[in-house]
Short mmCIF file of C-alpha atoms in Angstrom, two decimals:
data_model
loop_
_atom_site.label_atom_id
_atom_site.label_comp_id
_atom_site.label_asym_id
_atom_site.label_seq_id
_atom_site.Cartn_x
_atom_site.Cartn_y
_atom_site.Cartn_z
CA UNK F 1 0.00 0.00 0.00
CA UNK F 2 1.58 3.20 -0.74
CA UNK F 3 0.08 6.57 0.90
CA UNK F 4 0.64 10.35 -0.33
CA UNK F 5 -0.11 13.26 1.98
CA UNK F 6 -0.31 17.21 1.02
CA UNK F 7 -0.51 19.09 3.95
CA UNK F 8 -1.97 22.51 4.16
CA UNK F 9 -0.41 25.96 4.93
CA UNK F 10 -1.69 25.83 8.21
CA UNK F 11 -0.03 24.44 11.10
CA UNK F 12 -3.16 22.11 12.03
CA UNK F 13 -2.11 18.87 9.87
CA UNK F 14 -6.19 18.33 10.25
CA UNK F 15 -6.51 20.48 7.96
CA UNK F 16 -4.54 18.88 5.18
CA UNK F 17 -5.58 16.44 2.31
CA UNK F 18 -4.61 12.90 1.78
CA UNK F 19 -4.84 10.25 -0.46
CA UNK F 20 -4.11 6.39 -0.31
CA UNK F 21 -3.89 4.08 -3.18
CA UNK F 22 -4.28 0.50 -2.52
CA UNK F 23 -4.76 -2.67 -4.56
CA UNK F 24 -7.45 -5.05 -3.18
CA UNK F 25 -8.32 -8.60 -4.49
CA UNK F 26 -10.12 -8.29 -7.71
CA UNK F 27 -7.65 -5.86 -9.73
CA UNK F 28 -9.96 -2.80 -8.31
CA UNK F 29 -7.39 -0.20 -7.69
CA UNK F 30 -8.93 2.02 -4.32
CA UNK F 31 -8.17 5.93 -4.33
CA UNK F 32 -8.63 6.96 -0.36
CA UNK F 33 -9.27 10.75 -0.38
CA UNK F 34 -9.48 12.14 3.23
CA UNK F 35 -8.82 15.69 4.76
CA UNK F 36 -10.17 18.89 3.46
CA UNK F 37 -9.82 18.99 -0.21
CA UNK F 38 -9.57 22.80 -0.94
CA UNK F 39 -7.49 24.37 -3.53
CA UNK F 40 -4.50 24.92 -1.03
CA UNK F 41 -3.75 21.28 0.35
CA UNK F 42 -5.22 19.14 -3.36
CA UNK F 43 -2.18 19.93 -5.64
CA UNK F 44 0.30 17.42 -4.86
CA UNK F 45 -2.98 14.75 -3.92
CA UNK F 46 -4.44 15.67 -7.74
CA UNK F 47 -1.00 14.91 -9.50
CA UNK F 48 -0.26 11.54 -7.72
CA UNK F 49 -4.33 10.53 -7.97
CA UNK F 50 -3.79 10.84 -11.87
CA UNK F 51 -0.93 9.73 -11.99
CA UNK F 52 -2.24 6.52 -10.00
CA UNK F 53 -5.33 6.22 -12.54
CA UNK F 54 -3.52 6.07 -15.19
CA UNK F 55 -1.26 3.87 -13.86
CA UNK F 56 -2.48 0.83 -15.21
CA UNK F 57 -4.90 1.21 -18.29
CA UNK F 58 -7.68 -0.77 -17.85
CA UNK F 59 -7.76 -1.57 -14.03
CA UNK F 60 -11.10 -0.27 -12.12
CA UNK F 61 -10.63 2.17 -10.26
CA UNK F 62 -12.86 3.65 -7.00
CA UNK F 63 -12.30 7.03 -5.27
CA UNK F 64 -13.28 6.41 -1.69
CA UNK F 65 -14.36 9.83 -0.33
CA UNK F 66 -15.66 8.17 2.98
CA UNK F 67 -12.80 10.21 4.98
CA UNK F 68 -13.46 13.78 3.02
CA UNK F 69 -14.52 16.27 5.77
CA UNK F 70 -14.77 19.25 3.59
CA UNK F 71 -14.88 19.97 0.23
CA UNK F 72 -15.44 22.79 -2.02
CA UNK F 73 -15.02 23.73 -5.58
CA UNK F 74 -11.79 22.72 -6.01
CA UNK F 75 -12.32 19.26 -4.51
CA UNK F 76 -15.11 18.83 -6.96
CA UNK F 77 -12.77 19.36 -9.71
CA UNK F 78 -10.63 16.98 -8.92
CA UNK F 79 -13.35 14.39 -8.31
CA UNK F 80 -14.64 15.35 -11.87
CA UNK F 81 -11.51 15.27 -13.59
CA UNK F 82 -11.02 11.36 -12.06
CA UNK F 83 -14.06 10.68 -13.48
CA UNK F 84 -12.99 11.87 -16.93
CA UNK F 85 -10.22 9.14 -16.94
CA UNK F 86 -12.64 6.35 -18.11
CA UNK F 87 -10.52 6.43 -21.26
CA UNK F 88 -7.81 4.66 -19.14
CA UNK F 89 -9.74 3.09 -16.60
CA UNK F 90 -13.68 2.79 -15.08
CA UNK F 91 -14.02 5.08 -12.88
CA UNK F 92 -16.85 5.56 -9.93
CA UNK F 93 -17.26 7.36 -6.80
CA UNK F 94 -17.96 5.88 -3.26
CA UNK F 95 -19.07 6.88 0.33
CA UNK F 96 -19.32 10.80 -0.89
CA UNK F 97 -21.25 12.74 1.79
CA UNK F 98 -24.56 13.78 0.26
CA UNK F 99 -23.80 17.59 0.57
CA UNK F 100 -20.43 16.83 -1.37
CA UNK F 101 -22.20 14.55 -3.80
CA UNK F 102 -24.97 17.07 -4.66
CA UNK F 103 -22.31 19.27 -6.01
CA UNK F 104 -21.22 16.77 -7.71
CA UNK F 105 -24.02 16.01 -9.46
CA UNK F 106 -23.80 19.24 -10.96
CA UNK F 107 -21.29 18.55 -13.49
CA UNK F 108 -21.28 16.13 -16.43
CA UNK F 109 -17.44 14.65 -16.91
CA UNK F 110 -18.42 13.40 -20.34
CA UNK F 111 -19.28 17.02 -21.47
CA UNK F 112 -16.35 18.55 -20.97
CA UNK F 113 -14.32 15.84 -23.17
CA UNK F 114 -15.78 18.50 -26.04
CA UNK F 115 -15.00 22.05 -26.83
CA UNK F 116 -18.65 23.51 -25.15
CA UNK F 117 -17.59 26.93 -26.94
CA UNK F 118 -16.64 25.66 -30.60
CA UNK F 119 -15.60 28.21 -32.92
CA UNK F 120 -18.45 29.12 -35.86
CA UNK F 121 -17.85 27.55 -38.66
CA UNK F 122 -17.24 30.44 -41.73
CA UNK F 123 -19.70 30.44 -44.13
CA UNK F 124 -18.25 30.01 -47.66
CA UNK F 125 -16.96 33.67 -49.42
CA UNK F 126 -19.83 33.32 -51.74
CA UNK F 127 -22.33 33.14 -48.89
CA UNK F 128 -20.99 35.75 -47.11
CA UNK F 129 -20.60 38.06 -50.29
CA UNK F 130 -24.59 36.95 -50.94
CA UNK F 131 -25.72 38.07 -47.28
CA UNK F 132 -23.38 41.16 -47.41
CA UNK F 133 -25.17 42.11 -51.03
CA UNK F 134 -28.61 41.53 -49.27
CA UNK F 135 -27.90 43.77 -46.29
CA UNK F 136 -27.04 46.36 -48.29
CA UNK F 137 -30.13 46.29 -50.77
CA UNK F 138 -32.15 45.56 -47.29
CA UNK F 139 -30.48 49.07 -45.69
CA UNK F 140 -31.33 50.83 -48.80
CA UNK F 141 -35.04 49.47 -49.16
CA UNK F 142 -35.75 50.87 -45.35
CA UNK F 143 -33.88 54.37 -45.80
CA UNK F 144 -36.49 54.46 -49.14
CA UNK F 145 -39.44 53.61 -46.91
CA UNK F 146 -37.98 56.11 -43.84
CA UNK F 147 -37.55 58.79 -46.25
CA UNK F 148 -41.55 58.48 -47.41
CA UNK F 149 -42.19 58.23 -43.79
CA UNK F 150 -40.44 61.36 -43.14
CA UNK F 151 -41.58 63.16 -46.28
CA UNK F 152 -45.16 62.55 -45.15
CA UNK F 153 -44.64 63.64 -41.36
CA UNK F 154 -42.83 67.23 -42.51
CA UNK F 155 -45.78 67.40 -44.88
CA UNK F 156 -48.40 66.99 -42.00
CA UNK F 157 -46.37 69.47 -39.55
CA UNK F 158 -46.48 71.81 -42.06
CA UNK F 159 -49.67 71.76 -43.09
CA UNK F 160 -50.60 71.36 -39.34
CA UNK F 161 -48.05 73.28 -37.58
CA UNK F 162 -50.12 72.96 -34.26
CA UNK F 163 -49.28 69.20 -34.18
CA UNK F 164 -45.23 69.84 -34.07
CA UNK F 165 -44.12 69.87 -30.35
CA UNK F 166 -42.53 73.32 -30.15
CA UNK F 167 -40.90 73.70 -27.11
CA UNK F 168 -39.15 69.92 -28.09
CA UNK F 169 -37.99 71.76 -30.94
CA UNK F 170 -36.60 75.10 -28.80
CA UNK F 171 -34.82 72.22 -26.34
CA UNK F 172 -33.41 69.92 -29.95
CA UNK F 173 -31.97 73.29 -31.61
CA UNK F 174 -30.50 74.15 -28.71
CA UNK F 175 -28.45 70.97 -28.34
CA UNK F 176 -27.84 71.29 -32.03
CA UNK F 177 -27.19 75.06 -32.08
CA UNK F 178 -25.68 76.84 -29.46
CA UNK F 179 -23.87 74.12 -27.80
CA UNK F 180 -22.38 73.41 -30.84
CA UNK F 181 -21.03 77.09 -31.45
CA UNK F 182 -17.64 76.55 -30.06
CA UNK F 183 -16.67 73.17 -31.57
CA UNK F 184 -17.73 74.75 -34.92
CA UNK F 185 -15.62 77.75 -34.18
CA UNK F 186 -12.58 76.17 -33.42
CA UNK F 187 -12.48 74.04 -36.42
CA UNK F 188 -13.59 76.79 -38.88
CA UNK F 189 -11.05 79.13 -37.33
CA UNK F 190 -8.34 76.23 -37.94
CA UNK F 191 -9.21 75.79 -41.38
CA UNK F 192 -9.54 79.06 -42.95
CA UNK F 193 -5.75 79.74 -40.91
CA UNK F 194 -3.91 76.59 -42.24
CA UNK F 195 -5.28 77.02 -45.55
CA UNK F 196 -3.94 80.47 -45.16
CA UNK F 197 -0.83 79.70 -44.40
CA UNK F 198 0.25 76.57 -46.53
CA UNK F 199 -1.43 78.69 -49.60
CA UNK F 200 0.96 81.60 -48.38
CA UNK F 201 4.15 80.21 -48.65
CA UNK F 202 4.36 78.71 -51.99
CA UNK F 203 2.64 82.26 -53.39
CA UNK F 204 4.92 84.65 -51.17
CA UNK F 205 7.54 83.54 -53.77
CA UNK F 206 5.61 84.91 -56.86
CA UNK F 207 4.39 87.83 -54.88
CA UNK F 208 0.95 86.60 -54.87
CA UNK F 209 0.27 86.65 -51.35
CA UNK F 210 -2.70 88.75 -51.86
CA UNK F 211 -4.65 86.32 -54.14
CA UNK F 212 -4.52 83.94 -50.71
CA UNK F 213 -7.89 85.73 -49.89
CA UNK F 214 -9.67 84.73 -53.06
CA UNK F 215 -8.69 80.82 -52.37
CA UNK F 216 -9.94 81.06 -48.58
CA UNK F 217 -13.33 82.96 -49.51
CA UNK F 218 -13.88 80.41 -52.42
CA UNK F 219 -12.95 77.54 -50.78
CA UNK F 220 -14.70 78.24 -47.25
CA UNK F 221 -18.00 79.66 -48.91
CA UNK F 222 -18.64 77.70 -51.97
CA UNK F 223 -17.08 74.01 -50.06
CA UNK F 224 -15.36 73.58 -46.72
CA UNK F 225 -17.78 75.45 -44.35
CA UNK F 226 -20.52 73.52 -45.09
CA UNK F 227 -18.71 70.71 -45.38
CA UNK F 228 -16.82 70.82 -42.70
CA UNK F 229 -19.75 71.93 -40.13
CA UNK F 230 -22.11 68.91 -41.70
CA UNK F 231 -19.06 66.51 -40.83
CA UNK F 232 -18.80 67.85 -37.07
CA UNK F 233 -22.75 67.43 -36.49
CA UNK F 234 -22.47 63.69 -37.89
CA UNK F 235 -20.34 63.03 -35.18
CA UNK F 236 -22.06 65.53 -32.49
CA UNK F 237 -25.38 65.63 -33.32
CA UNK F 238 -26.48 61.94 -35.61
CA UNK F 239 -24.47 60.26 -33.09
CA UNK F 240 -26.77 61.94 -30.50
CA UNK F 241 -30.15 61.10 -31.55
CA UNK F 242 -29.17 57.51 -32.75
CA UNK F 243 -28.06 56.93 -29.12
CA UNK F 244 -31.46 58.66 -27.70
CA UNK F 245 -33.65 57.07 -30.19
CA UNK F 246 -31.93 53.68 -29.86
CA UNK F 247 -32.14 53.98 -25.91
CA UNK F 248 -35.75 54.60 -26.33
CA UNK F 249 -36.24 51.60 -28.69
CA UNK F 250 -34.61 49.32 -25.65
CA UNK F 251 -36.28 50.71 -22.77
CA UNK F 252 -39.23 49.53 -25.24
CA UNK F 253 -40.79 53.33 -25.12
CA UNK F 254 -40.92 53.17 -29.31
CA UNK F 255 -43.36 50.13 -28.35
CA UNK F 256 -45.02 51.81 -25.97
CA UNK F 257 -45.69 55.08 -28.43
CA UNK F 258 -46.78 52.76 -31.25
CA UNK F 259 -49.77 51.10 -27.99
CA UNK F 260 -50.69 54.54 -27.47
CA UNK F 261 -51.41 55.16 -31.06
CA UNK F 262 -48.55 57.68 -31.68
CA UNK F 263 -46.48 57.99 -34.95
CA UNK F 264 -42.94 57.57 -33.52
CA UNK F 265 -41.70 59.14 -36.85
CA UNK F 266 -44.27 62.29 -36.39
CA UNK F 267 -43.51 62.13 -32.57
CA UNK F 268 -39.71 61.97 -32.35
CA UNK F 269 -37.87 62.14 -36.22
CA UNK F 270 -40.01 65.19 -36.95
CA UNK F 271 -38.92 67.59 -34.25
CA UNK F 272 -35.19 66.42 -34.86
CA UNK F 273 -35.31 66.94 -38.30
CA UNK F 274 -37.00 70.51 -37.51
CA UNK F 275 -34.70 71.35 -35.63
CA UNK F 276 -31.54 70.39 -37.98
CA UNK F 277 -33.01 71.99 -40.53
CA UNK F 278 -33.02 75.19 -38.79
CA UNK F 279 -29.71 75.47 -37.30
CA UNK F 280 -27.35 73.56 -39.51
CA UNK F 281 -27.60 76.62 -42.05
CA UNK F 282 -27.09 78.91 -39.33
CA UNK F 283 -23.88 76.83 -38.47
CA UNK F 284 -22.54 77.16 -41.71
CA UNK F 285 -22.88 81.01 -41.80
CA UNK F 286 -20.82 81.33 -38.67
CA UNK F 287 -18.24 79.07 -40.12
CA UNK F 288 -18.13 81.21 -43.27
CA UNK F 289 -17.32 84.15 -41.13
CA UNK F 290 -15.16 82.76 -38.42
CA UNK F 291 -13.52 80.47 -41.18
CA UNK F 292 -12.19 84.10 -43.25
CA UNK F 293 -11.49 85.43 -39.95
CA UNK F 294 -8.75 83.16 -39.60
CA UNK F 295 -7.43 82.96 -43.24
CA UNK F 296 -7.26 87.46 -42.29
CA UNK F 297 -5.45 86.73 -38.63
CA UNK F 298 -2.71 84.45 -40.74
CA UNK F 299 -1.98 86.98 -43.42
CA UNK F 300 -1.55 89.72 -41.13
CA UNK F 301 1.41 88.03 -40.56
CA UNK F 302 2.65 87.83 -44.53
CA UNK F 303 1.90 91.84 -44.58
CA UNK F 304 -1.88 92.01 -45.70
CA UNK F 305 -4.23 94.29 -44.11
CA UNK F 306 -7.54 93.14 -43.03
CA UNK F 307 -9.19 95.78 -44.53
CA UNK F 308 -7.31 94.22 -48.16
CA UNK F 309 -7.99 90.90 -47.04
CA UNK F 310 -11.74 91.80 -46.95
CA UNK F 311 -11.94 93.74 -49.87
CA UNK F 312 -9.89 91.21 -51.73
CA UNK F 313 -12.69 88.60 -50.77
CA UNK F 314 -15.45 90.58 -51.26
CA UNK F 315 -14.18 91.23 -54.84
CA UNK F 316 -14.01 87.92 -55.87
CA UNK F 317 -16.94 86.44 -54.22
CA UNK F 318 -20.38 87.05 -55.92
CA UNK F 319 -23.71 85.97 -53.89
CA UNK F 320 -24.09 82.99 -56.12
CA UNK F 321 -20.84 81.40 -54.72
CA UNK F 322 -22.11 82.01 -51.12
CA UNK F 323 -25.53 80.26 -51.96
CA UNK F 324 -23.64 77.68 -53.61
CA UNK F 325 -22.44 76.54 -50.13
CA UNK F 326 -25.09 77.52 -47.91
CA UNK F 327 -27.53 75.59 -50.17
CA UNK F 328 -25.77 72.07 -49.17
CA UNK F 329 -25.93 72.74 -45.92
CA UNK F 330 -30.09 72.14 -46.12
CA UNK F 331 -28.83 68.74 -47.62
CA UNK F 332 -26.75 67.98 -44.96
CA UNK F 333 -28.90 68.76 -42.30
CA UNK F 334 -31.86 66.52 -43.74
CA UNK F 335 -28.90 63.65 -44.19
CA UNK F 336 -27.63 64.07 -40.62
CA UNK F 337 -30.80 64.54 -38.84
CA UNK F 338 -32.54 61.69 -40.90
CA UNK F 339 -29.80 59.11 -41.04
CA UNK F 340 -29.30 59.66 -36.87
CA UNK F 341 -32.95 59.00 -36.29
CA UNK F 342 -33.14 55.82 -38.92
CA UNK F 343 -30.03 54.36 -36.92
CA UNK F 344 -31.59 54.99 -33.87
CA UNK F 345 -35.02 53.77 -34.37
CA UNK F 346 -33.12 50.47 -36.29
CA UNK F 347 -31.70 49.69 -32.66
CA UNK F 348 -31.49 45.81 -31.69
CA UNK F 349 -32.38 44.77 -28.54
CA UNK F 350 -28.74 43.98 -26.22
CA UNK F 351 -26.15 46.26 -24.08
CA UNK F 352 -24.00 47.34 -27.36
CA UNK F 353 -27.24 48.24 -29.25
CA UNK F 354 -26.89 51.91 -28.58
CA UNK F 355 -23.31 52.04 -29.26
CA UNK F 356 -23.65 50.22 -32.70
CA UNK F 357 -26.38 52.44 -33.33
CA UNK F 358 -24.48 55.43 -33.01
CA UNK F 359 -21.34 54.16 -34.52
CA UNK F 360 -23.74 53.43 -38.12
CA UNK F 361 -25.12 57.03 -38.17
CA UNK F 362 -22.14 58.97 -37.69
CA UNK F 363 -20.77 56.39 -40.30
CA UNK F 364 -23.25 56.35 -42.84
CA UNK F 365 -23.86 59.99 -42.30
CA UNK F 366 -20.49 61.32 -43.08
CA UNK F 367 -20.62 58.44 -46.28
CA UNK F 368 -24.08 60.02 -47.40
CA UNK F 369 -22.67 63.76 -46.98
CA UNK F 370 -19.35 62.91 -48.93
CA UNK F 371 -21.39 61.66 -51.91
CA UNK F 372 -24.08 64.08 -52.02
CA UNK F 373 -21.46 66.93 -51.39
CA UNK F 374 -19.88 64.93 -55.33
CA UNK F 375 -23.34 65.20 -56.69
CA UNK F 376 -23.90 68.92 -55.94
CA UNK F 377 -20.34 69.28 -57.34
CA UNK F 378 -20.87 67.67 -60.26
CA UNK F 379 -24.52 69.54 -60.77
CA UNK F 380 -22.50 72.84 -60.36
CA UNK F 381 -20.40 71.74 -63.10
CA UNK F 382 -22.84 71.00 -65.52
CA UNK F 383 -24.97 74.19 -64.52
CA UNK F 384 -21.91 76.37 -64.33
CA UNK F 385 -22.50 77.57 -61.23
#
């Protein structure tokens, strides 16, 4: 008979686990657990009891548990991974108090001989390009059907301006609006200065410094305020009422609109879109101005006035290059606005809803804005405008 003892940590040896392997008549192999089996005392005991089933293929094999006083998680996965052995040897279990043995009976050794987290199998490339395709056409179909539904809501609030919620609107183009001010600023500023400057340099050597104010008030009033503003309120303000909308469509209020017999595109996307509408040109007319201030502040420092740099712009810029801009910027808003409520209202049910939700407008909104910003281009071109 040959006996193997891990002790504890603790000074009380009572505390300690043991095992005993003995042969009896019969070829039955005997595996005497006693002690406390808890993770700090089973180590050594769980190498030598493995090492003792597998010993001898083929030889039964019982774990006495008759002298276990205490065992816990880790004693039951020991017991369990004994029981997995059957490859080498049968295995069973004896004299297991019931408390011990009802955890026990919690676990199935035979299920964890497979992977219980198996890696999906990939679909083959001409699946996935099939489902992809279908997504897409599926996206497209519902932004169609959203756009109707929109169409017809602004319709009804303007024929039936009593039904738009007015002070929602006040609160939405606030958000929108004036907290957005600053943002818009600082980018605008940066722009119109750093086109400035890198236009500057190269010119300063021909002497043309002063025809750097006809490329900033082109370039910021016909393309890059608008532009630049619609980009910033993807990110802002789409992002924004995807994550509201999309919160809403959890917390199952949407639902709880549609019970009550409310429109959620006439009670939520309409005041949003209202509200965009409104302030997203107003945006772009500070940007215009705060994006030539800066291109002015930089060539003060290559030796033009402001007063030259204003006259120099207002020279070259007629009133149908400003509307060219300021027109997009209704675009825009309708994009942004409509795309952040679509993406919002589109919200799955599960805790990364929202933030998907978001992600896809800002995404998709800065996509749609790029391409309609190349269709008004190419529109201009062929209306020479």
């Amino acid at each position: 008979m040959a006996s193997i003892t891990a002790e504890a940590t603790t000074t009380d040896s009572a505390l300690g686990a043991a095992l005993a392997v003995r042969d009896e008549t019969g070829g039955k192999r005997v595996l005497a657990l006693s002690g406390r089996l808890v993770a700090s005392t089973i180590p050594a005991v769980w190498r030598e009891a493995l090492a003792a089933v597998r010993a001898e293929p083929g030889r039964p094999v019982v774990v006495d548990a008759a002298g276990v006083t205490y065992c816990d998680g880790a004693g039951i996965a020991l017991i369990v991974d004994l029981l997995r052995q059957e490859r080498s040897a049968t295995v069973e279990v004896a004299h297991l108090d019931p408390a011990f043995q009802a955890l026990l009976d919690q676990y199935d050794p035979h299920t964890l001989e497979h992977d219980l987290d198996p890696e999906a199998v990939r679909p083959p490339v001409v699946e996935e390009i099939g489902r992809t395709t279908y997504g897409v056409f599926r996206d497209m179909r519902q932004q169609v059907e959203f756009l109707g539904q929109t169409v017809s809501a602004l319709w009804g609030a303007i024929r039936h301006p009593s039904t738009v919620r007015w002070r929602d609107v006040a609160v939405i183009c606030e958000r929108v609006g004036a907290d957005a001010l600053p943002i818009v600023a600082l980018i605008s500023f940066l722009m119109g200065s750093i086109l400035a400057f890198q236009s500057a340099v190269p010119m300063r050597q021909f002497g043309a410094e002063i025809f750097v104010a006809d490329l900033v008030g082109l370039a910021m009033l016909r393309e890059l305020a608008a532009l630049m503003t619609a980009i910033l309120l993807a990110g802002r303000t789409g992002a924004a009422f995807a994550a509201e909308i999309g919160t809403m469509r959890v917390n199952q209020e949407i639902d709880a609109l549609t019970t009550m017999g409310l429109d959620p595109v006439r009670f939520l996307v309409t005041t949003r879109v209202i509200a965009a509408v409104l302030m997203t040109p107003l945006l772009t007319l500070f940007a215009n101005l705060v994006g030539l201030l800066g291109g002015a502040v930089t060539m003060l420092s290559f030796s033009i006035p402001f007063v030259t740099f204003v006259n120099e712009v207002a020279a070259i810029v007629t009133f149908q290059d400003f509307m060219a801009g300021w027109v997009k910027s209704f675009a825009f808003a309708l994009l942004i606005a409509g795309i952040g409520c679509l993406r919002g209202l589109q919200t799955a049910a599960g805790a990364s809803a929202v933030g998907d939700s978001a992600t896809r407008a800002v995404v998709s909104g800065i996509v749609l804005i790029v391409i309609v910003d190349g269709i008004f281009a190419v529109i201009y071109f062929l209306l020479d405008i």
